[in-house]
Amino acid sequence: MTGVKANRELPVVWGVAKGSFLNKLILVPLALIISAFAPWLMKILSVVGTIAMFLVGGGIVVHCITPLHHLIEEISNGFSGWIATLLSNGANLMLGFIIGSIVLLVVNLIAKLRGKSV
C-alpha cells in the first residue's frame, strides 16, 4: 500500500486489536457458558412452557363452559387469597391436562391407524 501514513493506520489497527481482545476475553467464555447450560435450560423451558400451555388452554375451555366456570368460581369464593387463586388455576390446569391427554391419545390413535409413528 502506498500513500497511507502510519499515524492514520495505527489507530485503526489498535481499535481492531482491542475489539478482538474484548471478544476473546468476554464473548468466547460467555458463549462457552451458554452452550454448557443451554441443553439443561431448554429442558426446563419446555416443561414450564407445556405447563403454561395446559393452564391457558384449560382456562379458555373453562371460560367457554359457563356452568363449569360458575362452579369453579363458587368453590373458589368459599376461600380467600392465595387458596382461591390456587383452586381456580388448579382447576384450569387439570382440565387443560385432561384435554391435552385426550388430544395426544387421539393423535396417536390416528397415527397408528394410518401406519405412521408420531
mmCIF file of N, CA and C in Angstrom:
data_model
loop_
_atom_site.group_PDB
_atom_site.id
_atom_site.type_symbol
_atom_site.label_atom_id
_atom_site.label_comp_id
_atom_site.label_asym_id
_atom_site.label_seq_id
_atom_site.Cartn_x
_atom_site.Cartn_y
_atom_site.Cartn_z
ATOM 1 N N MET A 1 0.836 -1.160 0.000
ATOM 2 C CA MET A 1 0.000 0.000 0.000
ATOM 3 C C MET A 1 0.889 1.233 0.000
ATOM 4 N N THR A 2 0.544 2.137 -0.800
ATOM 5 C CA THR A 2 1.320 3.365 -0.845
ATOM 6 C C THR A 2 0.418 4.536 -0.526
ATOM 7 N N GLY A 3 1.014 5.555 0.026
ATOM 8 C CA GLY A 3 0.284 6.776 0.304
ATOM 9 C C GLY A 3 -0.480 6.774 1.613
ATOM 10 N N VAL A 4 -0.407 5.709 2.403
ATOM 11 C CA VAL A 4 -1.098 5.659 3.686
ATOM 12 C C VAL A 4 -0.089 5.967 4.774
ATOM 13 N N LYS A 5 -0.417 6.912 5.610
ATOM 14 C CA LYS A 5 0.506 7.309 6.662
ATOM 15 C C LYS A 5 0.245 6.477 7.911
ATOM 16 N N ALA A 6 1.281 6.197 8.668
ATOM 17 C CA ALA A 6 1.200 5.353 9.857
ATOM 18 C C ALA A 6 0.325 5.980 10.932
ATOM 19 N N ASN A 7 0.325 7.308 11.013
ATOM 20 C CA ASN A 7 -0.473 7.954 12.060
ATOM 21 C C ASN A 7 -1.976 7.786 11.824
ATOM 22 N N ARG A 8 -2.404 7.447 10.617
ATOM 23 C CA ARG A 8 -3.816 7.149 10.350
ATOM 24 C C ARG A 8 -4.106 5.670 10.491
ATOM 25 N N GLU A 9 -3.116 4.835 10.160
ATOM 26 C CA GLU A 9 -3.337 3.395 10.134
ATOM 27 C C GLU A 9 -3.249 2.776 11.537
ATOM 28 N N LEU A 10 -2.362 3.241 12.362
ATOM 29 C CA LEU A 10 -2.153 2.640 13.686
ATOM 30 C C LEU A 10 -3.382 2.729 14.595
ATOM 31 N N PRO A 11 -4.132 3.828 14.639
ATOM 32 C CA PRO A 11 -5.348 3.833 15.464
ATOM 33 C C PRO A 11 -6.383 2.796 15.008
ATOM 34 N N VAL A 12 -6.457 2.561 13.711
ATOM 35 C CA VAL A 12 -7.390 1.563 13.203
ATOM 36 C C VAL A 12 -6.955 0.165 13.634
ATOM 37 N N VAL A 13 -5.670 -0.121 13.476
ATOM 38 C CA VAL A 13 -5.132 -1.420 13.891
ATOM 39 C C VAL A 13 -5.310 -1.601 15.395
ATOM 40 N N TRP A 14 -5.062 -0.571 16.168
ATOM 41 C CA TRP A 14 -5.224 -0.642 17.622
ATOM 42 C C TRP A 14 -6.700 -0.895 18.004
ATOM 43 N N GLY A 15 -7.632 -0.251 17.318
ATOM 44 C CA GLY A 15 -9.054 -0.469 17.580
ATOM 45 C C GLY A 15 -9.482 -1.904 17.274
ATOM 46 N N VAL A 16 -8.980 -2.440 16.171
ATOM 47 C CA VAL A 16 -9.292 -3.828 15.824
ATOM 48 C C VAL A 16 -8.699 -4.777 16.857
ATOM 49 N N ALA A 17 -7.503 -4.505 17.306
ATOM 50 C CA ALA A 17 -6.847 -5.361 18.307
ATOM 51 C C ALA A 17 -7.613 -5.327 19.632
ATOM 52 N N LYS A 18 -8.056 -4.124 20.045
ATOM 53 C CA LYS A 18 -8.830 -4.023 21.284
ATOM 54 C C LYS A 18 -10.144 -4.792 21.170
ATOM 55 N N GLY A 19 -10.826 -4.637 20.034
ATOM 56 C CA GLY A 19 -12.083 -5.353 19.829
ATOM 57 C C GLY A 19 -11.894 -6.855 19.842
ATOM 58 N N SER A 20 -10.839 -7.319 19.209
ATOM 59 C CA SER A 20 -10.546 -8.747 19.192
ATOM 60 C C SER A 20 -10.247 -9.262 20.590
ATOM 61 N N PHE A 21 -9.498 -8.489 21.358
ATOM 62 C CA PHE A 21 -9.170 -8.879 22.727
ATOM 63 C C PHE A 21 -10.429 -8.943 23.595
ATOM 64 N N LEU A 22 -11.319 -7.943 23.450
ATOM 65 C CA LEU A 22 -12.566 -7.953 24.214
ATOM 66 C C LEU A 22 -13.449 -9.143 23.838
ATOM 67 N N ASN A 23 -13.472 -9.486 22.546
ATOM 68 C CA ASN A 23 -14.231 -10.664 22.123
ATOM 69 C C ASN A 23 -13.713 -11.922 22.792
ATOM 70 N N LYS A 24 -12.405 -12.075 22.800
ATOM 71 C CA LYS A 24 -11.822 -13.268 23.390
ATOM 72 C C LYS A 24 -11.930 -13.260 24.908
ATOM 73 N N LEU A 25 -11.931 -12.108 25.510
ATOM 74 C CA LEU A 25 -11.993 -12.007 26.970
ATOM 75 C C LEU A 25 -13.420 -12.182 27.492
ATOM 76 N N ILE A 26 -14.405 -11.663 26.771
ATOM 77 C CA ILE A 26 -15.790 -11.662 27.275
ATOM 78 C C ILE A 26 -16.685 -12.620 26.488
ATOM 79 N N LEU A 27 -16.743 -12.474 25.187
ATOM 80 C CA LEU A 27 -17.733 -13.197 24.398
ATOM 81 C C LEU A 27 -17.446 -14.692 24.279
ATOM 82 N N VAL A 28 -16.204 -15.078 24.124
ATOM 83 C CA VAL A 28 -15.891 -16.507 23.992
ATOM 84 C C VAL A 28 -16.213 -17.260 25.273
ATOM 85 N N PRO A 29 -15.764 -16.795 26.476
ATOM 86 C CA PRO A 29 -16.173 -17.515 27.690
ATOM 87 C C PRO A 29 -17.684 -17.506 27.903
ATOM 88 N N LEU A 30 -18.345 -16.401 27.563
ATOM 89 C CA LEU A 30 -19.789 -16.328 27.691
ATOM 90 C C LEU A 30 -20.476 -17.342 26.774
ATOM 91 N N ALA A 31 -19.990 -17.477 25.558
ATOM 92 C CA ALA A 31 -20.544 -18.460 24.620
ATOM 93 C C ALA A 31 -20.337 -19.878 25.132
ATOM 94 N N LEU A 32 -19.193 -20.153 25.730
ATOM 95 C CA LEU A 32 -18.936 -21.483 26.283
ATOM 96 C C LEU A 32 -19.868 -21.784 27.451
ATOM 97 N N ILE A 33 -20.098 -20.794 28.301
ATOM 98 C CA ILE A 33 -21.003 -20.982 29.448
ATOM 99 C C ILE A 33 -22.428 -21.224 28.958
ATOM 100 N N ILE A 34 -22.870 -20.424 27.996
ATOM 101 C CA ILE A 34 -24.224 -20.575 27.467
ATOM 102 C C ILE A 34 -24.388 -21.949 26.811
ATOM 103 N N SER A 35 -23.391 -22.380 26.036
ATOM 104 C CA SER A 35 -23.504 -23.685 25.369
ATOM 105 C C SER A 35 -23.472 -24.836 26.365
ATOM 106 N N ALA A 36 -22.856 -24.631 27.538
ATOM 107 C CA ALA A 36 -22.852 -25.681 28.554
ATOM 108 C C ALA A 36 -24.212 -25.798 29.230
ATOM 109 N N PHE A 37 -24.897 -24.682 29.435
ATOM 110 C CA PHE A 37 -26.171 -24.684 30.144
ATOM 111 C C PHE A 37 -27.392 -24.744 29.231
ATOM 112 N N ALA A 38 -27.214 -24.545 27.928
ATOM 113 C CA ALA A 38 -28.355 -24.477 27.007
ATOM 114 C C ALA A 38 -29.198 -25.749 26.992
ATOM 115 N N PRO A 39 -28.609 -26.949 26.915
ATOM 116 C CA PRO A 39 -29.477 -28.147 26.892
ATOM 117 C C PRO A 39 -30.314 -28.284 28.164
ATOM 118 N N TRP A 40 -29.715 -28.015 29.302
ATOM 119 C CA TRP A 40 -30.416 -28.088 30.580
ATOM 120 C C TRP A 40 -31.523 -27.038 30.643
ATOM 121 N N LEU A 41 -31.202 -25.839 30.197
ATOM 122 C CA LEU A 41 -32.165 -24.743 30.218
ATOM 123 C C LEU A 41 -33.331 -25.017 29.268
ATOM 124 N N MET A 42 -33.058 -25.596 28.104
ATOM 125 C CA MET A 42 -34.121 -25.886 27.145
ATOM 126 C C MET A 42 -35.088 -26.929 27.694
ATOM 127 N N LYS A 43 -34.587 -27.904 28.440
ATOM 128 C CA LYS A 43 -35.474 -28.902 29.039
ATOM 129 C C LYS A 43 -36.411 -28.240 30.047
ATOM 130 N N ILE A 44 -35.870 -27.378 30.881
ATOM 131 C CA ILE A 44 -36.693 -26.689 31.877
ATOM 132 C C ILE A 44 -37.719 -25.789 31.194
ATOM 133 N N LEU A 45 -37.283 -25.050 30.182
ATOM 134 C CA LEU A 45 -38.205 -24.161 29.477
ATOM 135 C C LEU A 45 -39.310 -24.936 28.756
ATOM 136 N N SER A 46 -38.991 -26.102 28.238
ATOM 137 C CA SER A 46 -40.031 -26.875 27.552
ATOM 138 C C SER A 46 -41.060 -27.408 28.545
ATOM 139 N N VAL A 47 -40.632 -27.810 29.736
ATOM 140 C CA VAL A 47 -41.579 -28.274 30.752
ATOM 141 C C VAL A 47 -42.445 -27.115 31.241
ATOM 142 N N VAL A 48 -41.822 -25.993 31.540
ATOM 143 C CA VAL A 48 -42.575 -24.823 32.012
ATOM 144 C C VAL A 48 -43.538 -24.337 30.933
ATOM 145 N N GLY A 49 -43.102 -24.339 29.680
ATOM 146 C CA GLY A 49 -43.963 -23.916 28.586
ATOM 147 C C GLY A 49 -45.152 -24.850 28.386
ATOM 148 N N THR A 50 -44.918 -26.144 28.553
ATOM 149 C CA THR A 50 -46.011 -27.107 28.426
ATOM 150 C C THR A 50 -47.036 -26.914 29.531
ATOM 151 N N ILE A 51 -46.563 -26.710 30.756
ATOM 152 C CA ILE A 51 -47.477 -26.462 31.876
ATOM 153 C C ILE A 51 -48.275 -25.184 31.642
ATOM 154 N N ALA A 52 -47.611 -24.152 31.157
ATOM 155 C CA ALA A 52 -48.311 -22.893 30.878
ATOM 156 C C ALA A 52 -49.352 -23.081 29.778
ATOM 157 N N MET A 53 -49.026 -23.902 28.779
ATOM 158 C CA MET A 53 -49.974 -24.146 27.701
ATOM 159 C C MET A 53 -51.202 -24.900 28.218
ATOM 160 N N PHE A 54 -50.987 -25.889 29.101
ATOM 161 C CA PHE A 54 -52.116 -26.583 29.712
ATOM 162 C C PHE A 54 -52.964 -25.621 30.532
ATOM 163 N N LEU A 55 -52.319 -24.740 31.298
ATOM 164 C CA LEU A 55 -53.040 -23.792 32.137
ATOM 165 C C LEU A 55 -53.890 -22.837 31.303
ATOM 166 N N VAL A 56 -53.316 -22.283 30.268
ATOM 167 C CA VAL A 56 -54.042 -21.335 29.421
ATOM 168 C C VAL A 56 -55.155 -22.041 28.653
ATOM 169 N N GLY A 57 -54.849 -23.208 28.087
ATOM 170 C CA GLY A 57 -55.863 -23.950 27.340
ATOM 171 C C GLY A 57 -57.029 -24.353 28.225
ATOM 172 N N GLY A 58 -56.719 -24.819 29.437
ATOM 173 C CA GLY A 58 -57.782 -25.169 30.375
ATOM 174 C C GLY A 58 -58.612 -23.958 30.757
ATOM 175 N N GLY A 59 -57.963 -22.826 30.955
ATOM 176 C CA GLY A 59 -58.683 -21.592 31.283
ATOM 177 C C GLY A 59 -59.623 -21.163 30.175
ATOM 178 N N ILE A 60 -59.175 -21.319 28.933
ATOM 179 C CA ILE A 60 -60.033 -20.957 27.800
ATOM 180 C C ILE A 60 -61.262 -21.858 27.756
ATOM 181 N N VAL A 61 -61.041 -23.156 27.954
ATOM 182 C CA VAL A 61 -62.165 -24.102 27.916
ATOM 183 C C VAL A 61 -63.119 -23.840 29.075
ATOM 184 N N VAL A 62 -62.566 -23.602 30.285
ATOM 185 C CA VAL A 62 -63.415 -23.338 31.457
ATOM 186 C C VAL A 62 -64.274 -22.101 31.220
ATOM 187 N N HIS A 63 -63.695 -21.065 30.631
ATOM 188 C CA HIS A 63 -64.471 -19.847 30.401
ATOM 189 C C HIS A 63 -65.530 -20.032 29.315
ATOM 190 N N CYS A 64 -65.344 -21.009 28.444
ATOM 191 C CA CYS A 64 -66.342 -21.267 27.400
ATOM 192 C C CYS A 64 -67.496 -22.126 27.912
ATOM 193 N N ILE A 65 -67.262 -22.900 28.961
ATOM 194 C CA ILE A 65 -68.323 -23.732 29.535
ATOM 195 C C ILE A 65 -68.842 -22.995 30.769
ATOM 196 N N THR A 66 -69.902 -22.239 30.589
ATOM 197 C CA THR A 66 -70.406 -21.335 31.635
ATOM 198 C C THR A 66 -70.741 -22.041 32.946
ATOM 199 N N PRO A 67 -71.460 -23.170 32.943
ATOM 200 C CA PRO A 67 -71.760 -23.810 34.236
ATOM 201 C C PRO A 67 -70.498 -24.246 34.986
ATOM 202 N N LEU A 68 -69.522 -24.748 34.244
ATOM 203 C CA LEU A 68 -68.259 -25.154 34.878
ATOM 204 C C LEU A 68 -67.525 -23.948 35.445
ATOM 205 N N HIS A 69 -67.530 -22.862 34.695
ATOM 206 C CA HIS A 69 -66.873 -21.638 35.146
ATOM 207 C C HIS A 69 -67.520 -21.129 36.444
ATOM 208 N N HIS A 70 -68.843 -21.128 36.498
ATOM 209 C CA HIS A 70 -69.542 -20.665 37.698
ATOM 210 C C HIS A 70 -69.312 -21.605 38.876
ATOM 211 N N LEU A 71 -69.246 -22.901 38.612
ATOM 212 C CA LEU A 71 -68.980 -23.872 39.675
ATOM 213 C C LEU A 71 -67.598 -23.638 40.284
ATOM 214 N N ILE A 72 -66.613 -23.444 39.438
ATOM 215 C CA ILE A 72 -65.252 -23.193 39.938
ATOM 216 C C ILE A 72 -65.201 -21.877 40.707
ATOM 217 N N GLU A 73 -65.907 -20.850 40.217
ATOM 218 C CA GLU A 73 -65.955 -19.573 40.939
ATOM 219 C C GLU A 73 -66.613 -19.729 42.303
ATOM 220 N N GLU A 74 -67.708 -20.487 42.377
ATOM 221 C CA GLU A 74 -68.393 -20.688 43.659
ATOM 222 C C GLU A 74 -67.498 -21.417 44.647
ATOM 223 N N ILE A 75 -66.818 -22.437 44.178
ATOM 224 C CA ILE A 75 -65.912 -23.177 45.073
ATOM 225 C C ILE A 75 -64.775 -22.274 45.521
ATOM 226 N N SER A 76 -64.212 -21.511 44.597
ATOM 227 C CA SER A 76 -63.091 -20.623 44.933
ATOM 228 C C SER A 76 -63.522 -19.499 45.861
ATOM 229 N N ASN A 77 -64.762 -19.007 45.742
ATOM 230 C CA ASN A 77 -65.236 -17.912 46.592
ATOM 231 C C ASN A 77 -65.381 -18.331 48.050
ATOM 232 N N GLY A 78 -65.442 -19.629 48.295
ATOM 233 C CA GLY A 78 -65.509 -20.108 49.672
ATOM 234 C C GLY A 78 -64.197 -19.945 50.405
ATOM 235 N N PHE A 79 -63.143 -19.649 49.674
ATOM 236 C CA PHE A 79 -61.811 -19.464 50.258
ATOM 237 C C PHE A 79 -61.350 -18.042 49.991
ATOM 238 N N SER A 80 -60.224 -17.678 50.568
ATOM 239 C CA SER A 80 -59.740 -16.312 50.364
ATOM 240 C C SER A 80 -58.284 -16.325 49.921
ATOM 241 N N GLY A 81 -57.896 -15.260 49.276
ATOM 242 C CA GLY A 81 -56.497 -15.022 48.918
ATOM 243 C C GLY A 81 -55.914 -16.067 47.981
ATOM 244 N N TRP A 82 -54.750 -16.542 48.373
ATOM 245 C CA TRP A 82 -53.979 -17.463 47.538
ATOM 246 C C TRP A 82 -54.699 -18.782 47.320
ATOM 247 N N ILE A 83 -55.431 -19.245 48.300
ATOM 248 C CA ILE A 83 -56.124 -20.529 48.189
ATOM 249 C C ILE A 83 -57.138 -20.472 47.046
ATOM 250 N N ALA A 84 -57.904 -19.396 46.976
ATOM 251 C CA ALA A 84 -58.900 -19.245 45.903
ATOM 252 C C ALA A 84 -58.218 -19.218 44.540
ATOM 253 N N THR A 85 -57.113 -18.504 44.446
ATOM 254 C CA THR A 85 -56.374 -18.429 43.188
ATOM 255 C C THR A 85 -55.817 -19.792 42.808
ATOM 256 N N LEU A 86 -55.254 -20.497 43.796
ATOM 257 C CA LEU A 86 -54.711 -21.826 43.516
ATOM 258 C C LEU A 86 -55.796 -22.801 43.081
ATOM 259 N N LEU A 87 -56.968 -22.732 43.705
ATOM 260 C CA LEU A 87 -58.062 -23.612 43.307
ATOM 261 C C LEU A 87 -58.513 -23.332 41.872
ATOM 262 N N SER A 88 -58.673 -22.067 41.538
ATOM 263 C CA SER A 88 -59.105 -21.699 40.190
ATOM 264 C C SER A 88 -58.067 -22.121 39.155
ATOM 265 N N ASN A 89 -56.813 -21.790 39.404
ATOM 266 C CA ASN A 89 -55.750 -22.150 38.463
ATOM 267 C C ASN A 89 -55.537 -23.656 38.413
ATOM 268 N N GLY A 90 -55.688 -24.321 39.558
ATOM 269 C CA GLY A 90 -55.548 -25.777 39.584
ATOM 270 C C GLY A 90 -56.614 -26.450 38.749
ATOM 271 N N ALA A 91 -57.842 -25.945 38.828
ATOM 272 C CA ALA A 91 -58.921 -26.500 38.010
ATOM 273 C C ALA A 91 -58.637 -26.275 36.525
ATOM 274 N N ASN A 92 -58.171 -25.088 36.170
ATOM 275 C CA ASN A 92 -57.816 -24.799 34.777
ATOM 276 C C ASN A 92 -56.700 -25.733 34.304
ATOM 277 N N LEU A 93 -55.700 -25.928 35.154
ATOM 278 C CA LEU A 93 -54.568 -26.783 34.801
ATOM 279 C C LEU A 93 -55.004 -28.229 34.618
ATOM 280 N N MET A 94 -55.822 -28.716 35.530
ATOM 281 C CA MET A 94 -56.284 -30.103 35.431
ATOM 282 C C MET A 94 -57.118 -30.322 34.166
ATOM 283 N N LEU A 95 -58.025 -29.402 33.879
ATOM 284 C CA LEU A 95 -58.833 -29.539 32.678
ATOM 285 C C LEU A 95 -57.956 -29.470 31.423
ATOM 286 N N GLY A 96 -56.990 -28.555 31.416
ATOM 287 C CA GLY A 96 -56.062 -28.460 30.287
ATOM 288 C C GLY A 96 -55.246 -29.728 30.116
ATOM 289 N N PHE A 97 -54.825 -30.326 31.233
ATOM 290 C CA PHE A 97 -54.060 -31.566 31.176
ATOM 291 C C PHE A 97 -54.926 -32.706 30.642
ATOM 292 N N ILE A 98 -56.161 -32.782 31.098
ATOM 293 C CA ILE A 98 -57.072 -33.834 30.626
ATOM 294 C C ILE A 98 -57.331 -33.692 29.131
ATOM 295 N N ILE A 99 -57.615 -32.477 28.696
ATOM 296 C CA ILE A 99 -57.878 -32.246 27.269
ATOM 297 C C ILE A 99 -56.625 -32.526 26.442
ATOM 298 N N GLY A 100 -55.470 -32.090 26.942
ATOM 299 C CA GLY A 100 -54.217 -32.361 26.230
ATOM 300 C C GLY A 100 -53.936 -33.846 26.119
ATOM 301 N N SER A 101 -54.231 -34.590 27.170
ATOM 302 C CA SER A 101 -54.035 -36.041 27.142
ATOM 303 C C SER A 101 -54.970 -36.699 26.128
ATOM 304 N N ILE A 102 -56.212 -36.249 26.103
ATOM 305 C CA ILE A 102 -57.169 -36.801 25.135
ATOM 306 C C ILE A 102 -56.713 -36.509 23.710
ATOM 307 N N VAL A 103 -56.267 -35.296 23.457
ATOM 308 C CA VAL A 103 -55.793 -34.944 22.112
ATOM 309 C C VAL A 103 -54.587 -35.797 21.737
ATOM 310 N N LEU A 104 -53.659 -35.995 22.678
ATOM 311 C CA LEU A 104 -52.482 -36.818 22.413
ATOM 312 C C LEU A 104 -52.885 -38.257 22.091
ATOM 313 N N LEU A 105 -53.836 -38.804 22.839
ATOM 314 C CA LEU A 105 -54.313 -40.162 22.565
ATOM 315 C C LEU A 105 -54.956 -40.265 21.191
ATOM 316 N N VAL A 106 -55.769 -39.273 20.840
ATOM 317 C CA VAL A 106 -56.428 -39.286 19.527
ATOM 318 C C VAL A 106 -55.390 -39.184 18.414
ATOM 319 N N VAL A 107 -54.406 -38.316 18.552
ATOM 320 C CA VAL A 107 -53.369 -38.170 17.526
ATOM 321 C C VAL A 107 -52.588 -39.470 17.376
ATOM 322 N N ASN A 108 -52.231 -40.105 18.503
ATOM 323 C CA ASN A 108 -51.504 -41.374 18.426
ATOM 324 C C ASN A 108 -52.358 -42.473 17.813
ATOM 325 N N LEU A 109 -53.635 -42.503 18.132
ATOM 326 C CA LEU A 109 -54.540 -43.494 17.562
ATOM 327 C C LEU A 109 -54.655 -43.319 16.044
ATOM 328 N N ILE A 110 -54.806 -42.086 15.604
ATOM 329 C CA ILE A 110 -54.892 -41.811 14.168
ATOM 330 C C ILE A 110 -53.589 -42.197 13.471
ATOM 331 N N ALA A 111 -52.464 -41.902 14.111
ATOM 332 C CA ALA A 111 -51.172 -42.260 13.527
ATOM 333 C C ALA A 111 -51.027 -43.772 13.416
ATOM 334 N N LYS A 112 -51.469 -44.512 14.419
ATOM 335 C CA LYS A 112 -51.397 -45.973 14.352
ATOM 336 C C LYS A 112 -52.317 -46.512 13.262
ATOM 337 N N LEU A 113 -53.490 -45.942 13.134
ATOM 338 C CA LEU A 113 -54.410 -46.394 12.087
ATOM 339 C C LEU A 113 -53.857 -46.126 10.700
ATOM 340 N N ARG A 114 -53.109 -45.060 10.557
ATOM 341 C CA ARG A 114 -52.502 -44.730 9.256
ATOM 342 C C ARG A 114 -51.199 -45.463 9.042
ATOM 343 N N GLY A 115 -50.681 -46.113 10.103
ATOM 344 C CA GLY A 115 -49.434 -46.866 9.975
ATOM 345 C C GLY A 115 -48.190 -46.023 10.085
ATOM 346 N N LYS A 116 -48.304 -44.885 10.713
ATOM 347 C CA LYS A 116 -47.148 -43.992 10.901
ATOM 348 C C LYS A 116 -46.905 -43.819 12.390
ATOM 349 N N SER A 117 -45.653 -43.509 12.723
ATOM 350 C CA SER A 117 -45.348 -43.238 14.136
ATOM 351 C C SER A 117 -45.240 -41.736 14.348
ATOM 352 N N VAL A 118 -45.621 -41.306 15.542
ATOM 353 C CA VAL A 118 -45.603 -39.877 15.853
ATOM 354 C C VAL A 118 -44.288 -39.535 16.499
#
